[in-house]
XYZ file of C-alpha atoms in Angstrom:
187
model
C 0.000 0.000 0.000
C 1.415 3.377 -0.908
C 0.901 6.466 1.167
C 2.268 9.966 1.344
C 3.377 11.438 4.650
C 3.205 15.196 5.149
C 5.956 15.122 7.814
C 9.190 13.205 8.288
C 10.079 10.918 11.165
C 12.658 13.485 12.255
C 10.041 16.287 12.284
C 7.748 14.098 14.422
C 10.463 13.357 16.962
C 11.868 16.911 16.978
C 8.411 18.429 17.539
C 7.141 16.134 20.295
C 8.274 14.367 23.461
C 8.663 11.111 21.541
C 12.080 9.645 22.314
C 14.487 9.234 19.401
C 14.787 5.520 20.170
C 11.081 4.794 19.493
C 10.824 2.579 16.416
C 9.402 4.499 13.432
C 7.271 1.481 12.514
C 5.525 1.873 15.873
C 4.706 5.521 15.090
C 3.752 5.204 11.412
C 0.129 4.042 11.893
C -0.571 6.977 14.212
C 0.953 9.524 11.842
C -1.219 8.131 9.034
C -4.337 8.136 11.231
C -3.698 11.690 12.425
C -3.080 12.834 8.867
C -6.319 11.320 7.565
C -8.502 12.169 10.567
C -7.231 15.593 11.612
C -5.568 17.028 8.519
C -7.831 15.801 5.708
C -10.911 16.853 7.691
C -9.592 20.417 7.923
C -8.261 20.676 4.356
C -11.023 18.782 2.593
C -10.272 15.910 0.214
C -9.509 18.020 -2.889
C -6.781 20.096 -1.179
C -5.484 17.050 0.702
C -5.116 15.127 -2.583
C -3.484 18.137 -4.245
C -0.831 18.146 -1.530
C -0.328 14.380 -1.839
C 0.124 14.704 -5.603
C 2.546 17.643 -5.295
C 4.637 15.826 -2.678
C 4.713 12.630 -4.756
C 5.744 14.531 -7.888
C 8.337 16.549 -5.988
C 6.740 19.802 -7.186
C 5.547 21.208 -3.851
C 6.147 24.964 -4.002
C 4.788 28.383 -3.045
C 1.787 28.578 -0.739
C 1.385 24.776 -0.813
C 4.939 24.313 0.468
C 4.365 26.936 3.176
C 1.156 25.153 4.192
C 2.924 21.787 4.492
C 6.173 22.968 6.060
C 4.986 25.665 8.427
C 1.392 24.807 9.282
C 0.774 21.088 8.757
C 4.322 20.565 10.012
C 3.292 22.141 13.328
C -0.088 20.492 13.919
C 0.432 16.980 12.484
C 3.200 15.938 14.922
C 1.015 16.987 17.857
C -1.998 15.073 16.498
C 0.151 11.985 15.815
C 1.557 12.127 19.351
C -1.982 12.534 20.713
C -3.094 9.461 18.786
C -0.186 7.245 19.871
C 0.010 8.086 23.610
C -2.431 5.350 24.715
C -0.564 2.720 22.702
C 3.146 3.497 23.123
C 3.658 0.943 25.864
C 1.739 -1.846 24.118
C 3.048 -4.210 21.447
C 1.210 -6.815 19.420
C 3.436 -9.811 18.750
C 2.625 -13.388 17.824
C -1.108 -12.841 18.244
C -0.805 -11.408 21.758
C -0.823 -7.885 23.150
C 1.979 -7.126 25.592
C 2.519 -4.206 27.910
C 6.163 -3.119 27.865
C 7.696 -1.771 31.046
C 10.812 0.316 31.468
C 13.739 -0.618 33.649
C 14.439 3.036 34.444
C 10.965 4.534 34.909
C 7.443 3.861 36.033
C 4.397 3.894 33.762
C 1.912 6.756 33.883
C -1.338 6.284 35.694
C -4.486 6.509 33.592
C -5.157 9.980 34.995
C -1.633 11.176 34.152
C -1.893 9.782 30.627
C -5.265 11.506 30.125
C -3.819 14.806 31.371
C -0.858 14.459 29.007
C -3.194 13.708 26.081
C -5.309 16.747 26.919
C -2.247 19.012 26.926
C -1.066 17.556 23.617
C -4.592 18.016 22.180
C -4.587 21.669 23.269
C -1.347 22.235 21.367
C -2.620 20.342 18.332
C -5.841 22.360 18.252
C -3.906 25.631 18.525
C -1.693 24.732 15.563
C -4.717 23.459 13.635
C -6.425 26.814 14.165
C -3.326 28.567 12.779
C -3.405 26.268 9.726
C -7.081 26.982 9.082
C -6.514 30.742 9.422
C -3.602 30.581 6.974
C -5.759 28.800 4.395
C -8.822 31.017 4.848
C -6.699 34.185 4.704
C -5.113 32.959 1.450
C -8.071 31.366 -0.357
C -6.788 32.574 -3.723
C -3.726 30.364 -3.278
C -5.819 27.277 -2.495
C -8.578 26.956 -5.134
C -9.205 23.323 -4.054
C -10.299 24.389 -0.568
C -14.049 24.085 -0.081
C -14.690 22.236 -3.358
C -15.493 18.810 -1.902
C -18.302 16.865 -3.535
C -19.772 13.400 -3.404
C -17.802 11.100 -1.114
C -15.094 13.720 -0.489
C -14.432 14.937 3.033
C -15.543 18.561 3.318
C -13.203 21.092 4.905
C -14.107 21.829 8.516
C -13.104 25.291 9.763
C -13.531 24.409 13.440
C -10.185 23.545 15.071
C -11.455 23.046 18.615
C -13.556 20.179 19.943
C -15.120 20.402 23.387
C -16.884 17.051 23.445
C -20.263 18.312 22.271
C -21.195 19.158 18.707
C -23.475 22.183 18.550
C -23.183 22.774 14.811
C -26.548 23.049 13.120
C -27.382 21.074 10.005
C -27.323 23.269 6.901
C -31.030 22.862 6.116
C -32.266 23.964 9.554
C -32.817 27.495 10.710
C -30.392 29.515 12.786
C -32.163 29.179 16.121
C -31.326 26.355 18.552
C -34.209 25.124 20.664
C -34.708 22.390 23.238
C -36.213 20.220 20.470
C -32.793 20.076 18.809
C -31.522 18.024 21.768
C -34.512 15.761 22.466
C -35.048 12.366 20.940
C -38.332 11.776 19.049
C -39.820 9.750 21.905
C -39.447 12.748 24.293
C -41.115 15.406 22.131
């Protein structure tokens, strides 16, 4: 399976608390997941594919290069780190899942790991907001942005997630009411 990464292994390790000795094959699935979940959803499929094509062809330049190097390069490592934190100490080998322990340290408690993830998410959301602002302030440089159709992922301009989605469907009015939150059997 071929794939295009928007950041290098070195960028990931330089930009996060991930130790240089962590095997890149351990990190790769989380970089790919973060790229598809958090980057494609903010760029939209057409712009995401444009970047993939430019990187593959070696023709990434101008505003596209700035977007990848300075904006995606800031938020993607944080999202990848956020995605891999729960799994860094686990390995799947020979059909079993093992928990690795360190000889020189103690593992984080669940609460500590959740706090760390929340801090990493805060950083990732901040850098994602900067990326979205760069794109929306330079729409003329990114004609693919906002042109999703069919099965494409549409660009989402909201960088922050607070656990509750209050966005209104496009076809509804602009006023939120209690009915918007009730199930049909309660109305």
